[in-house]
Amino acid sequence: MSTAQISNLVVPGKGQSVWLVTLSAAAMAFLAVFALALSVTASKLAHTWSASLAQTATVRIAAPPQEIEAQTELVLEVLRTTPGISAARLMPVEDQAALLEAWLGPDLPLDALPLPRLVELTETATGPDRQGLRLRLAAEAPGAVYDDHTRWRRPLVQAASRLQGVALVSLGLIGAVTAAIIALASSAALSSNGQVIRVLRLVGARDRFIARAFVRRISTRAFFGALAGTALAMLVMLAVPNVGQTVPVFEGIGFDGVNWLWPLAVPPLAMALAWASSMATAFRVLRGVT
Amino acid sequence: MSTAQISNLVVPGKGQSVWLVTLSAAAMAFLAVFALALSVTASKLAHTWSASLAQTATVRIAAPPQEIEAQTELVLEVLRTTPGISAARLMPVEDQAALLEAWLGPDLPLDALPLPRLVELTETATGPDRQGLRLRLAAEAPGAVYDDHTRWRRPLVQAASRLQGVALVSLGLIGAVTAAIIALASSAALSSNGQVIRVLRLVGARDRFIARAFVRRISTRAFFGALAGTALAMLVMLAVPNVGQTVPVFEGIGFDGVNWLWPLAVPPLAMALAWASSMATAFRVLRGVT
Amino acid sequence: MIVFEDVSHDYGGGPLFRDVSVRLEPGSFHFLTGPSGAGKSTFLKLCYGELVPSDGKVTLLNRDLRKMSRDELAETRERIGVVHQDCQFLDHLSVELNVALPLSTTGRAVSQSDIGDLLGWVGLGERAEALPPTLSGGERQRAALARAIISAPNVLLADEPTGNLDWEMSQRLMMLMIELNRMGTAVLIATHDLNLIRFAKAQVQARVMRISGRKLQLAGSEL
Amino acid sequence: MIVFEDVSHDYGGGPLFRDVSVRLEPGSFHFLTGPSGAGKSTFLKLCYGELVPSDGKVTLLNRDLRKMSRDELAETRERIGVVHQDCQFLDHLSVELNVALPLSTTGRAVSQSDIGDLLGWVGLGERAEALPPTLSGGERQRAALARAIISAPNVLLADEPTGNLDWEMSQRLMMLMIELNRMGTAVLIATHDLNLIRFAKAQVQARVMRISGRKLQLAGSEL
Ligand SMILES: Nc1ncnc2c1ncn2[C@@H]1O[C@H](COP(=O)(O)OP(=O)(O)OP(=O)(O)O)[C@@H](O)[C@H]1O
Ligand SMILES: Nc1ncnc2c1ncn2[C@@H]1O[C@H](COP(=O)(O)OP(=O)(O)OP(=O)(O)O)[C@@H](O)[C@H]1O
Ligand SMILES: [Mg+2]
Ligand SMILES: [Mg+2]
């Protein structure tokens, strides 16, 4: 029998405390995958919200009928040459009418009214220099008013980023609790095998050998436990109908596309965690045994 | 020394596996309190959203100027006598103007326009018979259109109730994982005390006595562990600035008022859980020892 | 007290002994010998119900072992003192508390002075506060004997109680057991130590049983 | 091999023995006796470094115990075979694998036939596949002895190795240890069994040490 083989044998494979490592790894992996899903979702949500809200703005042009065409041209020209604005589009009268219909009813003779023109902007990620834009518009087209929707946008962006914060905090919490429980379970597994350690020391086994035997057993257990927990969580998430499909506001609670790869990081992480904590515990316990 | 006193002594008070019960109870209580907070928040959110959205509607009255006053009167009369509507209020022209300003600019001579009238309704929790209301309005005031905002409302109400669902599922998951971990930890504590059980059986102690000694020790540990975890979680939640104050959309993530009592249920629940699982394990382990 | 009728036991690898019939009467004194691995400890385990025989009938204190509930077995154990071959204790309690266990766990009164006297007699007076893991091999055996007899049992079963003791201390403990026997306790001691058996036979009417060749025999007069 | 210079030991409740100076030379054979609780097991624990003396100097295989690293101590243990008073095993591995541990854990070659021969000699040939918790008291001691000598150590320390054995088996094991000693192993046996000491003295040049009154003395000729 080789040293490697015996090293796989000296730690009992069954026993409550070893199961505890497996099962706590599984349970915590399960929770971690859900927290990850929440976090990914929140991040997407925050991104979607802030992107769709932050990057649209309007310019409203109100002017006497004879000037309005000229001012609209000017405004579009200004917007085209403003850095930070990727597109500017004059809203067709029909769209404008549709927007107003809710308030004014379909029968109002909008064509007859001196309606202001609306220009929709799409801003780049950084956006334009808003103060500068306002000044230029005021100078070139006094009837133009720039509205970046800040008033509507701020609370939603804040809410989204808070949600992401909450998800990250949960993930951190679950990670910490996982670490604590796996560390404790490994340490219980080690302490409850005091006799194994004493016998091995008695027959002349080195600390390295003993520690490695335990650490290998425990981190393998943690890995397979976490693997099972992760698989279960992913199955559950696949089985639960995707919320995002039905509710556009909360598009995609859960993973999609490449995000499905995220949870695959959980088992190796659990294993690394178990490795580190059992290694530390092993040498601590061993120092107590001569 | 009395039987009660010795029963408190026979199970070792220290030892990794007993700490495991304490600490896993603490960790899981900590998570449970957060899940509870999420759940309470989601429930409040769902309530707020569906209440504020579901219970407002408008009636828009468009008619030739000579008929509009009469039709408005009629509509208000109809609404007053419709069950399920708690209030109906004609929107003042200034409010209407303010609403339209974003689209039309401040300079438009709204007074000169044949603007439709808007009546705001507040519905009761059950709401009116919408189909009946539409028919009645069509009969009495042909220019009136009832808009219950269903189009805007449905996705938000769905989102809120989904969020609540997610929170409840998380709470259920955490509860189940807690149960599993505490059960496993108690069972590890029992199994690692095989010698204690053998000695007690040898000297003639009854199963009842042995089981009670273990169960009492383990459930006390679980209780104090969970108490510590709960207290810590509540402190953290108090210390973290309340999100709701700054973001009206997510009002109050966390507990407020009487909701602060909810987490107090966690430690007794953890204790009950530990009691049940260690009781079951104790008798199972005992049956294996003659 | 303890009656075996046609008892056989087999752990799975063939029978250890077969068709053993024997009666341990109140006040009797028996030794059990036989080579290592013959089944002495197994025999004792049958006597206090840690094992149920694979065949035959064991009656403990007038109750059929097979028909006893777990609580009845525990009740019977209250009246049987056992010294196990590997003496196990509650490692976190002092020797004194361990010795008192048979009384305290079953709700009987514990007299500190009785315990002190008994510990003094087995030479553990100074180790009363010690924890069992710090005891020497012989001290463990003495503590186990003290625990077995603290409740003045009807039967005393001792498995190799002097295996780790010097001759002087062995004699001392043997005197203690003989004293107990004189007060009516049935005693059964498994041992290899022929000197100890000779010493006891000089004091008390003792019978020697021997397990060998899968049979329980009364040992010859060569002892 | 093992040298004690002015060694004292004290667990905290007063010294067990004081100023012990003794040399165990290669090929020597020593017995250690003394009343139960005198400190025999403690003395042996000092000899293989499970304890460090509270005072004085212990040299194991030419290295100062106090200055050894944990790995050096393990290396030293490879060359010292120990039979503990409470024989502990890896309870989930067969007797055979347990006996092979001193070789397999330190990367030395394990010969199945050597192990088979050794188990046969100590009378465990048929229990090679058994798990340690199913062994009888005497069988455990024999397995522990087999484990201690499987690696042909330079020193053999045995703590009460025949406490649970009948006389025949005791003689057999003693012959095994004497054989080992003839091949150069230094042997130190703690025992209460005077018959065993007498038996050994008839075969080999053995010295008897006695711990009593906190001193280590050479025992008189009365043995
Ligand atoms: N639980 C068990 N399962 C299988 N075999 C067992 C078990 N317990 C004991 N044995 C075997 O039964 C035989 C008798 O064991 P027992 O302990 O009764 O012997 P003993 O006469 O007390 O020996 P010793 O004097 O060495 O203590 C031994 O060979 C032992 O290995
Ligand atoms: N770890 C310890 N802490 C405190 N005291 C101890 C410890 N280990 C042993 N002792 C005490 O030291 C004394 C000597 O113990 P030791 O085991 O060396 O005796 P021994 O000579 O081997 O006795 P025996 O023949 O009964 O095995 C005993 O009184 C014992 O209680
Ligand atoms: Mg035995
Ligand atoms: Mg000793």
JSON list of C-alpha atoms in Angstrom, two decimals, chain D residues 61-223:
[
{"chain": "D", "resi": 61, "resn": "LEU", "atom": "CA", "xyz": [18.46, 8.38, 19.75]},
{"chain": "D", "resi": 62, "resn": "ASN", "atom": "CA", "xyz": [21.18, 10.99, 20.32]},
{"chain": "D", "resi": 63, "resn": "ARG", "atom": "CA", "xyz": [18.90, 14.00, 20.02]},
{"chain": "D", "resi": 64, "resn": "ASP", "atom": "CA", "xyz": [17.83, 16.29, 22.84]},
{"chain": "D", "resi": 65, "resn": "LEU", "atom": "CA", "xyz": [14.06, 15.92, 23.24]},
{"chain": "D", "resi": 66, "resn": "ARG", "atom": "CA", "xyz": [13.60, 19.60, 24.04]},
{"chain": "D", "resi": 67, "resn": "LYS", "atom": "CA", "xyz": [15.39, 20.74, 20.92]},
{"chain": "D", "resi": 68, "resn": "MET", "atom": "CA", "xyz": [13.60, 18.44, 18.50]},
{"chain": "D", "resi": 69, "resn": "SER", "atom": "CA", "xyz": [11.23, 19.89, 15.96]},
{"chain": "D", "resi": 70, "resn": "ARG", "atom": "CA", "xyz": [7.90, 18.14, 15.49]},
{"chain": "D", "resi": 71, "resn": "ASP", "atom": "CA", "xyz": [9.17, 16.46, 12.35]},
{"chain": "D", "resi": 72, "resn": "GLU", "atom": "CA", "xyz": [12.35, 15.27, 14.04]},
{"chain": "D", "resi": 73, "resn": "LEU", "atom": "CA", "xyz": [10.23, 13.83, 16.82]},
{"chain": "D", "resi": 74, "resn": "ALA", "atom": "CA", "xyz": [8.12, 11.98, 14.25]},
{"chain": "D", "resi": 75, "resn": "GLU", "atom": "CA", "xyz": [11.29, 10.71, 12.62]},
{"chain": "D", "resi": 76, "resn": "THR", "atom": "CA", "xyz": [12.52, 9.45, 15.98]},
{"chain": "D", "resi": 77, "resn": "ARG", "atom": "CA", "xyz": [9.17, 7.74, 16.57]},
{"chain": "D", "resi": 78, "resn": "GLU", "atom": "CA", "xyz": [9.65, 5.75, 13.39]},
{"chain": "D", "resi": 79, "resn": "ARG", "atom": "CA", "xyz": [12.47, 3.99, 15.18]},
{"chain": "D", "resi": 80, "resn": "ILE", "atom": "CA", "xyz": [10.67, 3.51, 18.51]},
{"chain": "D", "resi": 81, "resn": "GLY", "atom": "CA", "xyz": [7.88, 0.96, 18.79]},
{"chain": "D", "resi": 82, "resn": "VAL", "atom": "CA", "xyz": [5.29, 1.73, 21.48]},
{"chain": "D", "resi": 83, "resn": "VAL", "atom": "CA", "xyz": [2.59, -0.41, 23.07]},
{"chain": "D", "resi": 84, "resn": "HIS", "atom": "CA", "xyz": [0.32, 2.03, 24.89]},
{"chain": "D", "resi": 85, "resn": "GLN", "atom": "CA", "xyz": [-1.53, 0.94, 28.03]},
{"chain": "D", "resi": 86, "resn": "ASP", "atom": "CA", "xyz": [-4.86, 1.81, 26.36]},
{"chain": "D", "resi": 87, "resn": "CYS", "atom": "CA", "xyz": [-4.29, 0.50, 22.88]},
{"chain": "D", "resi": 88, "resn": "GLN", "atom": "CA", "xyz": [-5.74, 2.89, 20.33]},
{"chain": "D", "resi": 89, "resn": "PHE", "atom": "CA", "xyz": [-6.32, 2.07, 16.67]},
{"chain": "D", "resi": 90, "resn": "LEU", "atom": "CA", "xyz": [-7.90, 3.58, 13.60]},
{"chain": "D", "resi": 91, "resn": "ASP", "atom": "CA", "xyz": [-11.28, 2.03, 14.27]},
{"chain": "D", "resi": 92, "resn": "HIS", "atom": "CA", "xyz": [-12.40, 2.08, 10.65]},
{"chain": "D", "resi": 93, "resn": "LEU", "atom": "CA", "xyz": [-9.42, 0.14, 9.27]},
{"chain": "D", "resi": 94, "resn": "SER", "atom": "CA", "xyz": [-8.81, -3.60, 9.55]},
{"chain": "D", "resi": 95, "resn": "VAL", "atom": "CA", "xyz": [-6.34, -5.00, 12.08]},
{"chain": "D", "resi": 96, "resn": "GLU", "atom": "CA", "xyz": [-4.01, -5.77, 9.20]},
{"chain": "D", "resi": 97, "resn": "LEU", "atom": "CA", "xyz": [-3.95, -2.18, 7.92]},
{"chain": "D", "resi": 98, "resn": "ASN", "atom": "CA", "xyz": [-3.57, -0.89, 11.47]},
{"chain": "D", "resi": 99, "resn": "VAL", "atom": "CA", "xyz": [-0.57, -3.12, 12.06]},
{"chain": "D", "resi": 100, "resn": "ALA", "atom": "CA", "xyz": [0.97, -1.90, 8.80]},
{"chain": "D", "resi": 101, "resn": "LEU", "atom": "CA", "xyz": [0.52, 1.80, 9.71]},
{"chain": "D", "resi": 102, "resn": "PRO", "atom": "CA", "xyz": [4.07, 2.49, 10.97]},
{"chain": "D", "resi": 103, "resn": "LEU", "atom": "CA", "xyz": [5.35, 1.44, 7.55]},
{"chain": "D", "resi": 104, "resn": "SER", "atom": "CA", "xyz": [2.65, 2.77, 5.28]},
{"chain": "D", "resi": 105, "resn": "THR", "atom": "CA", "xyz": [2.34, 6.25, 6.78]},
{"chain": "D", "resi": 106, "resn": "THR", "atom": "CA", "xyz": [6.07, 6.84, 6.53]},
{"chain": "D", "resi": 107, "resn": "GLY", "atom": "CA", "xyz": [6.38, 5.59, 2.99]},
{"chain": "D", "resi": 108, "resn": "ARG", "atom": "CA", "xyz": [8.19, 2.34, 3.75]},
{"chain": "D", "resi": 109, "resn": "ALA", "atom": "CA", "xyz": [7.46, -0.88, 1.90]},
{"chain": "D", "resi": 110, "resn": "VAL", "atom": "CA", "xyz": [4.78, -3.13, 3.38]},
{"chain": "D", "resi": 111, "resn": "SER", "atom": "CA", "xyz": [5.19, -6.86, 2.90]},
{"chain": "D", "resi": 112, "resn": "GLN", "atom": "CA", "xyz": [1.90, -8.71, 3.17]},
{"chain": "D", "resi": 113, "resn": "SER", "atom": "CA", "xyz": [3.60, -11.96, 4.13]},
{"chain": "D", "resi": 114, "resn": "ASP", "atom": "CA", "xyz": [5.55, -10.33, 6.99]},
{"chain": "D", "resi": 115, "resn": "ILE", "atom": "CA", "xyz": [2.32, -8.95, 8.39]},
{"chain": "D", "resi": 116, "resn": "GLY", "atom": "CA", "xyz": [0.60, -12.29, 7.99]},
{"chain": "D", "resi": 117, "resn": "ASP", "atom": "CA", "xyz": [3.47, -14.06, 9.80]},
{"chain": "D", "resi": 118, "resn": "LEU", "atom": "CA", "xyz": [3.49, -11.55, 12.63]},
{"chain": "D", "resi": 119, "resn": "LEU", "atom": "CA", "xyz": [-0.29, -11.68, 13.12]},
{"chain": "D", "resi": 120, "resn": "GLY", "atom": "CA", "xyz": [-0.08, -15.47, 13.11]},
{"chain": "D", "resi": 121, "resn": "TRP", "atom": "CA", "xyz": [2.62, -15.39, 15.78]},
{"chain": "D", "resi": 122, "resn": "VAL", "atom": "CA", "xyz": [0.56, -13.21, 18.13]},
{"chain": "D", "resi": 123, "resn": "GLY", "atom": "CA", "xyz": [-2.48, -15.42, 17.48]},
{"chain": "D", "resi": 124, "resn": "LEU", "atom": "CA", "xyz": [-4.47, -12.96, 15.37]},
{"chain": "D", "resi": 125, "resn": "GLY", "atom": "CA", "xyz": [-4.15, -14.78, 12.05]},
{"chain": "D", "resi": 126, "resn": "GLU", "atom": "CA", "xyz": [-7.89, -15.28, 11.88]},
{"chain": "D", "resi": 127, "resn": "ARG", "atom": "CA", "xyz": [-8.76, -11.74, 12.96]},
{"chain": "D", "resi": 128, "resn": "ALA", "atom": "CA", "xyz": [-6.64, -9.93, 10.34]},
{"chain": "D", "resi": 129, "resn": "GLU", "atom": "CA", "xyz": [-9.69, -8.56, 8.56]},
{"chain": "D", "resi": 130, "resn": "ALA", "atom": "CA", "xyz": [-11.57, -7.63, 11.75]},
{"chain": "D", "resi": 131, "resn": "LEU", "atom": "CA", "xyz": [-12.13, -4.04, 12.84]},
{"chain": "D", "resi": 132, "resn": "PRO", "atom": "CA", "xyz": [-10.40, -3.07, 16.11]},
{"chain": "D", "resi": 133, "resn": "PRO", "atom": "CA", "xyz": [-13.62, -2.35, 18.07]},
{"chain": "D", "resi": 134, "resn": "THR", "atom": "CA", "xyz": [-14.63, -6.00, 17.69]},
{"chain": "D", "resi": 135, "resn": "LEU", "atom": "CA", "xyz": [-11.40, -7.30, 19.24]},
{"chain": "D", "resi": 136, "resn": "SER", "atom": "CA", "xyz": [-11.27, -8.69, 22.75]},
{"chain": "D", "resi": 137, "resn": "GLY", "atom": "CA", "xyz": [-9.12, -6.93, 25.34]},
{"chain": "D", "resi": 138, "resn": "GLY", "atom": "CA", "xyz": [-6.25, -9.35, 24.91]},
{"chain": "D", "resi": 139, "resn": "GLU", "atom": "CA", "xyz": [-6.51, -9.27, 21.15]},
{"chain": "D", "resi": 140, "resn": "ARG", "atom": "CA", "xyz": [-6.12, -5.49, 21.20]},
{"chain": "D", "resi": 141, "resn": "GLN", "atom": "CA", "xyz": [-2.92, -5.80, 23.21]},
{"chain": "D", "resi": 142, "resn": "ARG", "atom": "CA", "xyz": [-1.56, -8.36, 20.80]},
{"chain": "D", "resi": 143, "resn": "ALA", "atom": "CA", "xyz": [-2.43, -6.20, 17.81]},
{"chain": "D", "resi": 144, "resn": "ALA", "atom": "CA", "xyz": [-0.75, -3.23, 19.48]},
{"chain": "D", "resi": 145, "resn": "LEU", "atom": "CA", "xyz": [2.40, -5.26, 20.05]},
{"chain": "D", "resi": 146, "resn": "ALA", "atom": "CA", "xyz": [2.38, -6.39, 16.44]},
{"chain": "D", "resi": 147, "resn": "ARG", "atom": "CA", "xyz": [2.05, -2.76, 15.33]},
{"chain": "D", "resi": 148, "resn": "ALA", "atom": "CA", "xyz": [4.91, -1.72, 17.60]},
{"chain": "D", "resi": 149, "resn": "ILE", "atom": "CA", "xyz": [7.37, -4.25, 16.21]},
{"chain": "D", "resi": 150, "resn": "ILE", "atom": "CA", "xyz": [6.36, -4.43, 12.53]},
{"chain": "D", "resi": 151, "resn": "SER", "atom": "CA", "xyz": [9.00, -1.86, 11.58]},
{"chain": "D", "resi": 152, "resn": "ALA", "atom": "CA", "xyz": [11.84, -3.60, 13.48]},
{"chain": "D", "resi": 153, "resn": "PRO", "atom": "CA", "xyz": [12.39, -0.57, 15.73]},
{"chain": "D", "resi": 154, "resn": "ASN", "atom": "CA", "xyz": [15.60, 0.28, 17.55]},
{"chain": "D", "resi": 155, "resn": "VAL", "atom": "CA", "xyz": [13.69, 0.60, 20.81]},
{"chain": "D", "resi": 156, "resn": "LEU", "atom": "CA", "xyz": [10.54, -1.17, 22.00]},
{"chain": "D", "resi": 157, "resn": "LEU", "atom": "CA", "xyz": [8.53, 0.39, 24.82]},
{"chain": "D", "resi": 158, "resn": "ALA", "atom": "CA", "xyz": [5.63, -1.69, 26.12]},
{"chain": "D", "resi": 159, "resn": "ASP", "atom": "CA", "xyz": [3.23, -0.55, 28.83]},
{"chain": "D", "resi": 160, "resn": "GLU", "atom": "CA", "xyz": [1.60, -3.50, 30.56]},
{"chain": "D", "resi": 161, "resn": "PRO", "atom": "CA", "xyz": [1.48, -5.52, 27.33]},
{"chain": "D", "resi": 162, "resn": "THR", "atom": "CA", "xyz": [0.14, -8.66, 28.97]},
{"chain": "D", "resi": 163, "resn": "GLY", "atom": "CA", "xyz": [-2.39, -7.15, 31.40]},
{"chain": "D", "resi": 164, "resn": "ASN", "atom": "CA", "xyz": [-5.29, -8.84, 29.63]},
{"chain": "D", "resi": 165, "resn": "LEU", "atom": "CA", "xyz": [-3.56, -12.03, 28.53]},
{"chain": "D", "resi": 166, "resn": "ASP", "atom": "CA", "xyz": [-3.49, -15.56, 29.85]},
{"chain": "D", "resi": 167, "resn": "TRP", "atom": "CA", "xyz": [-0.18, -16.97, 30.94]},
{"chain": "D", "resi": 168, "resn": "GLU", "atom": "CA", "xyz": [0.42, -19.03, 27.83]},
{"chain": "D", "resi": 169, "resn": "MET", "atom": "CA", "xyz": [-0.07, -16.09, 25.49]},
{"chain": "D", "resi": 170, "resn": "SER", "atom": "CA", "xyz": [2.00, -13.87, 27.79]},
{"chain": "D", "resi": 171, "resn": "GLN", "atom": "CA", "xyz": [4.92, -16.25, 27.50]},
{"chain": "D", "resi": 172, "resn": "ARG", "atom": "CA", "xyz": [4.53, -16.37, 23.75]},
{"chain": "D", "resi": 173, "resn": "LEU", "atom": "CA", "xyz": [4.66, -12.58, 23.45]},
{"chain": "D", "resi": 174, "resn": "MET", "atom": "CA", "xyz": [7.56, -12.39, 25.86]},
{"chain": "D", "resi": 175, "resn": "MET", "atom": "CA", "xyz": [9.49, -14.82, 23.64]},
{"chain": "D", "resi": 176, "resn": "LEU", "atom": "CA", "xyz": [8.77, -12.56, 20.70]},
{"chain": "D", "resi": 177, "resn": "MET", "atom": "CA", "xyz": [10.19, -9.55, 22.53]},
{"chain": "D", "resi": 178, "resn": "ILE", "atom": "CA", "xyz": [13.21, -11.53, 23.69]},
{"chain": "D", "resi": 179, "resn": "GLU", "atom": "CA", "xyz": [13.83, -12.59, 20.10]},
{"chain": "D", "resi": 180, "resn": "LEU", "atom": "CA", "xyz": [13.67, -8.97, 19.03]},
{"chain": "D", "resi": 181, "resn": "ASN", "atom": "CA", "xyz": [16.06, -7.98, 21.79]},
{"chain": "D", "resi": 182, "resn": "ARG", "atom": "CA", "xyz": [18.52, -10.64, 20.64]},
{"chain": "D", "resi": 183, "resn": "MET", "atom": "CA", "xyz": [18.50, -8.96, 17.25]},
{"chain": "D", "resi": 184, "resn": "GLY", "atom": "CA", "xyz": [19.62, -5.71, 18.91]},
{"chain": "D", "resi": 185, "resn": "THR", "atom": "CA", "xyz": [16.46, -3.89, 19.91]},
{"chain": "D", "resi": 186, "resn": "ALA", "atom": "CA", "xyz": [16.51, -2.17, 23.28]},
{"chain": "D", "resi": 187, "resn": "VAL", "atom": "CA", "xyz": [13.41, -3.29, 25.20]},
{"chain": "D", "resi": 188, "resn": "LEU", "atom": "CA", "xyz": [11.66, -1.59, 28.11]},
{"chain": "D", "resi": 189, "resn": "ILE", "atom": "CA", "xyz": [8.55, -3.20, 29.56]},
{"chain": "D", "resi": 190, "resn": "ALA", "atom": "CA", "xyz": [6.39, -1.73, 32.31]},
{"chain": "D", "resi": 191, "resn": "THR", "atom": "CA", "xyz": [4.57, -4.51, 34.13]},
{"chain": "D", "resi": 192, "resn": "HIS", "atom": "CA", "xyz": [3.20, -5.70, 37.44]},
{"chain": "D", "resi": 193, "resn": "ASP", "atom": "CA", "xyz": [3.51, -9.33, 36.54]},
{"chain": "D", "resi": 194, "resn": "LEU", "atom": "CA", "xyz": [6.37, -10.79, 38.55]},
{"chain": "D", "resi": 195, "resn": "ASN", "atom": "CA", "xyz": [5.96, -14.19, 36.93]},
{"chain": "D", "resi": 196, "resn": "LEU", "atom": "CA", "xyz": [6.58, -12.60, 33.59]},
{"chain": "D", "resi": 197, "resn": "ILE", "atom": "CA", "xyz": [9.73, -10.92, 34.84]},
{"chain": "D", "resi": 198, "resn": "ARG", "atom": "CA", "xyz": [10.97, -14.20, 36.26]},
{"chain": "D", "resi": 199, "resn": "PHE", "atom": "CA", "xyz": [10.22, -15.97, 33.00]},
{"chain": "D", "resi": 200, "resn": "ALA", "atom": "CA", "xyz": [12.18, -13.36, 31.04]},
{"chain": "D", "resi": 201, "resn": "LYS", "atom": "CA", "xyz": [15.12, -13.34, 33.40]},
{"chain": "D", "resi": 202, "resn": "ALA", "atom": "CA", "xyz": [15.55, -17.03, 32.72]},
{"chain": "D", "resi": 203, "resn": "GLN", "atom": "CA", "xyz": [16.10, -16.29, 29.04]},
{"chain": "D", "resi": 204, "resn": "VAL", "atom": "CA", "xyz": [17.88, -12.99, 28.87]},
{"chain": "D", "resi": 205, "resn": "GLN", "atom": "CA", "xyz": [20.04, -10.57, 30.80]},
{"chain": "D", "resi": 206, "resn": "ALA", "atom": "CA", "xyz": [17.27, -8.28, 32.08]},
{"chain": "D", "resi": 207, "resn": "ARG", "atom": "CA", "xyz": [17.47, -5.48, 34.63]},
{"chain": "D", "resi": 208, "resn": "VAL", "atom": "CA", "xyz": [14.48, -4.53, 36.74]},
{"chain": "D", "resi": 209, "resn": "MET", "atom": "CA", "xyz": [13.85, -0.91, 37.69]},
{"chain": "D", "resi": 210, "resn": "ARG", "atom": "CA", "xyz": [11.31, 0.08, 40.28]},
{"chain": "D", "resi": 211, "resn": "ILE", "atom": "CA", "xyz": [9.65, 3.42, 40.82]},
{"chain": "D", "resi": 212, "resn": "SER", "atom": "CA", "xyz": [8.78, 3.94, 44.42]},
{"chain": "D", "resi": 213, "resn": "GLY", "atom": "CA", "xyz": [9.03, 6.80, 46.84]},
{"chain": "D", "resi": 214, "resn": "ARG", "atom": "CA", "xyz": [9.64, 9.22, 43.96]},
{"chain": "D", "resi": 215, "resn": "LYS", "atom": "CA", "xyz": [12.87, 7.47, 43.08]},
{"chain": "D", "resi": 216, "resn": "LEU", "atom": "CA", "xyz": [13.88, 5.07, 40.36]},
{"chain": "D", "resi": 217, "resn": "GLN", "atom": "CA", "xyz": [15.71, 2.15, 41.97]},
{"chain": "D", "resi": 218, "resn": "LEU", "atom": "CA", "xyz": [17.25, -1.03, 40.72]},
{"chain": "D", "resi": 219, "resn": "ALA", "atom": "CA", "xyz": [15.00, -3.71, 42.15]},
{"chain": "D", "resi": 220, "resn": "GLY", "atom": "CA", "xyz": [16.50, -6.13, 44.64]},
{"chain": "D", "resi": 221, "resn": "SER", "atom": "CA", "xyz": [17.29, -9.71, 43.99]},
{"chain": "D", "resi": 222, "resn": "GLU", "atom": "CA", "xyz": [14.01, -10.91, 45.54]},
{"chain": "D", "resi": 223, "resn": "LEU", "atom": "CA", "xyz": [12.56, -11.23, 42.05]}
]
